[in-house]
């Protein structure tokens, strides 16, 4: 699930032990017997190399909801699709001899997520309908610009009217928007888009290297959600999902059946052997469960669930053995199945949806296994103690942000320091914790979720244009339960953050934010995602008003005659207007505008007690 240009080209060096301890759990699906291999000692990596490595990966491999998460180039000039090629006919080099089946025990009772609502009346109903229609009008505006200027291409360029094809020209915006068209009752446009799907050919594209994660969440999730929402009325959607599923399954044809996350799929077409990477991003390897599980549920073919369950069993086995037990680091060695060597831990870019999918997989499986509940609760416990922090703010707001931690395993956990960096990507956490609090019956976690949602709302409501930037730093409070504003401490932190660079004048600083590290707004959905979820949980009408303010600010500064444009700078106060970029990611239509629409829609539309939304906001039906 973001264009972040690398500012440095460095050699990436990671040292992993070549072995692991693998234990079975009674509630782990398909766990093997105990496998023990004696680990080798890790070589010492110089701190400077570690820091340079992290900067490189954070700049060049920004994952989740991001077009640049696909490394791409034009295909070799001699590349030709073999005559009669069909993905299901590709002979496996490492065939799977037995499959982990979908759990077949009776579904467990799961507590409700949504509050019990009553339809609005009078002026409230009129206002809500107006807001709903206004959001839909903006979707229609962007969709029309795509249809006119970039039909069957990946993205429309909202300033020039050109096209971008970072996904190889498989009509990313069209596929990503299918379920939004259904949700907004745009049947004619939906059926027009449906008729164009036959022109998408998953054997040819302009990519040489495919990002399996991004292809899964946008395309496979998009097809499955539209199929579910239309109640199976359009078989071509399932046909397309199966076609893509067969293709993606070949990425798992490695000696250990872990996927090629950055996949040279044209080599696989030719039958070449492939080996899983020794450096893969945790979000990209850990965020495939919902889509592959739902494909197995619909088709009855267990191989897709088996493929992702094998992955999650390794996550499960090593969760307590990382350098920050309970969480997994950003970089994983999937070749040797070592998930414990890296030292950087975050809930932001490169990690985010890995954690989001834990409670959601519990929902999609109907609570038939305790595995995902247990993994989520372990992770959340570590988040509370080492990731969530309270920022020091002038109004002493009792809010939280997810920060990030470096842990090399030598310091006591009590000595670790949370870096007070806030990311727009991290705003999904409030929604995740809210859902977890409801389905696992924790009032205290729901209070934590509210503080996380309030943190991102504060960032929107404090920013000069009413839009939260990509990344910024704050000052962390010493204690979460009490924190007073200290002007002197804040000024010192600002000076340290700029470290020799010119410091903006006081009247151009945002009290509470020491430095904005990335001034962009790329039409991101994570903040409104969590506001929507929290509204559906609580029914608090003030959240609708605050969501409307967010929406108005975003539209005011991003709308173009063609569609809506990402902003290169949404924070600098000296400019008369935001600086637009010629870029509109498909998630603007798939996620951001969908969430804005749903917060004003009838609350039975995509009811969270009936649906699970993947990380691209594609609703998958929860089996009964």
mmCIF file of N, CA and C in Angstrom, residues 36 69 98 149 162 257 274 317-318 322 334 341 346 364 399 455 499 510 557 565-566 576 601 617:
data_model
loop_
_atom_site.group_PDB
_atom_site.id
_atom_site.type_symbol
_atom_site.label_atom_id
_atom_site.label_comp_id
_atom_site.label_asym_id
_atom_site.label_seq_id
_atom_site.Cartn_x
_atom_site.Cartn_y
_atom_site.Cartn_z
ATOM 1 N N UNK A 36 14.586 -27.859 15.501
ATOM 2 C CA UNK A 36 15.594 -27.045 16.184
ATOM 3 C C UNK A 36 16.892 -27.099 15.412
ATOM 4 N N UNK A 69 6.157 1.345 -4.270
ATOM 5 C CA UNK A 69 6.485 0.065 -3.657
ATOM 6 C C UNK A 69 6.718 -0.994 -4.725
ATOM 7 N N UNK A 98 1.074 -31.362 0.567
ATOM 8 C CA UNK A 98 -0.157 -31.383 1.376
ATOM 9 C C UNK A 98 -0.482 -29.955 1.782
ATOM 10 N N UNK A 149 -9.299 10.665 -19.506
ATOM 11 C CA UNK A 149 -7.885 10.851 -19.839
ATOM 12 C C UNK A 149 -7.028 9.594 -19.696
ATOM 13 N N UNK A 162 -2.193 13.513 -18.408
ATOM 14 C CA UNK A 162 -1.453 12.356 -18.903
ATOM 15 C C UNK A 162 -1.790 11.110 -18.099
ATOM 16 N N UNK A 257 8.576 -22.322 0.122
ATOM 17 C CA UNK A 257 7.204 -21.887 -0.188
ATOM 18 C C UNK A 257 6.884 -20.494 0.345
ATOM 19 N N UNK A 274 13.332 -20.253 -8.433
ATOM 20 C CA UNK A 274 13.414 -19.007 -7.676
ATOM 21 C C UNK A 274 13.560 -19.325 -6.193
ATOM 22 N N UNK A 317 5.771 -18.456 15.421
ATOM 23 C CA UNK A 317 6.842 -19.177 16.113
ATOM 24 C C UNK A 317 7.953 -18.253 16.594
ATOM 25 N N UNK A 318 8.173 -17.127 15.888
ATOM 26 C CA UNK A 318 9.307 -16.273 16.229
ATOM 27 C C UNK A 318 8.908 -14.958 16.904
ATOM 28 N N UNK A 322 12.169 -11.949 18.814
ATOM 29 C CA UNK A 322 12.746 -10.786 18.153
ATOM 30 C C UNK A 322 13.437 -9.892 19.185
ATOM 31 N N UNK A 334 13.490 -14.064 4.515
ATOM 32 C CA UNK A 334 12.527 -15.104 4.169
ATOM 33 C C UNK A 334 13.179 -16.294 3.470
ATOM 34 N N UNK A 341 16.535 -10.902 13.215
ATOM 35 C CA UNK A 341 17.855 -10.268 13.184
ATOM 36 C C UNK A 341 17.805 -8.748 13.137
ATOM 37 N N UNK A 346 8.545 -0.507 13.866
ATOM 38 C CA UNK A 346 7.626 0.598 13.623
ATOM 39 C C UNK A 346 6.258 0.034 13.275
ATOM 40 N N UNK A 364 -12.190 -12.876 9.737
ATOM 41 C CA UNK A 364 -12.473 -13.559 8.483
ATOM 42 C C UNK A 364 -12.577 -15.072 8.687
ATOM 43 N N UNK A 399 -3.510 12.666 23.967
ATOM 44 C CA UNK A 399 -3.580 11.902 22.729
ATOM 45 C C UNK A 399 -2.338 11.022 22.623
ATOM 46 N N UNK A 455 -5.104 11.725 18.247
ATOM 47 C CA UNK A 455 -3.780 12.210 17.858
ATOM 48 C C UNK A 455 -3.756 12.657 16.410
ATOM 49 N N UNK A 499 19.342 20.735 13.775
ATOM 50 C CA UNK A 499 20.762 20.364 13.852
ATOM 51 C C UNK A 499 21.636 21.077 12.828
ATOM 52 N N UNK A 510 4.760 25.122 14.088
ATOM 53 C CA UNK A 510 3.502 24.588 14.612
ATOM 54 C C UNK A 510 3.770 24.127 16.032
ATOM 55 N N UNK A 557 -7.759 22.094 -1.349
ATOM 56 C CA UNK A 557 -6.361 22.244 -1.749
ATOM 57 C C UNK A 557 -5.895 21.225 -2.787
ATOM 58 N N UNK A 565 -5.221 16.170 -6.887
ATOM 59 C CA UNK A 565 -3.771 16.020 -6.969
ATOM 60 C C UNK A 565 -3.147 15.897 -5.590
ATOM 61 N N UNK A 566 -2.148 15.050 -5.493
ATOM 62 C CA UNK A 566 -1.333 14.985 -4.289
ATOM 63 C C UNK A 566 -0.619 16.328 -4.097
ATOM 64 N N UNK A 576 0.897 30.842 -0.667
ATOM 65 C CA UNK A 576 -0.515 31.211 -0.745
ATOM 66 C C UNK A 576 -1.400 29.989 -0.974
ATOM 67 N N UNK A 601 -22.918 7.651 5.320
ATOM 68 C CA UNK A 601 -23.899 6.749 4.735
ATOM 69 C C UNK A 601 -24.699 6.024 5.821
ATOM 70 N N UNK A 617 -9.049 -0.974 1.692
ATOM 71 C CA UNK A 617 -10.472 -0.687 1.952
ATOM 72 C C UNK A 617 -11.419 -1.487 1.079
#
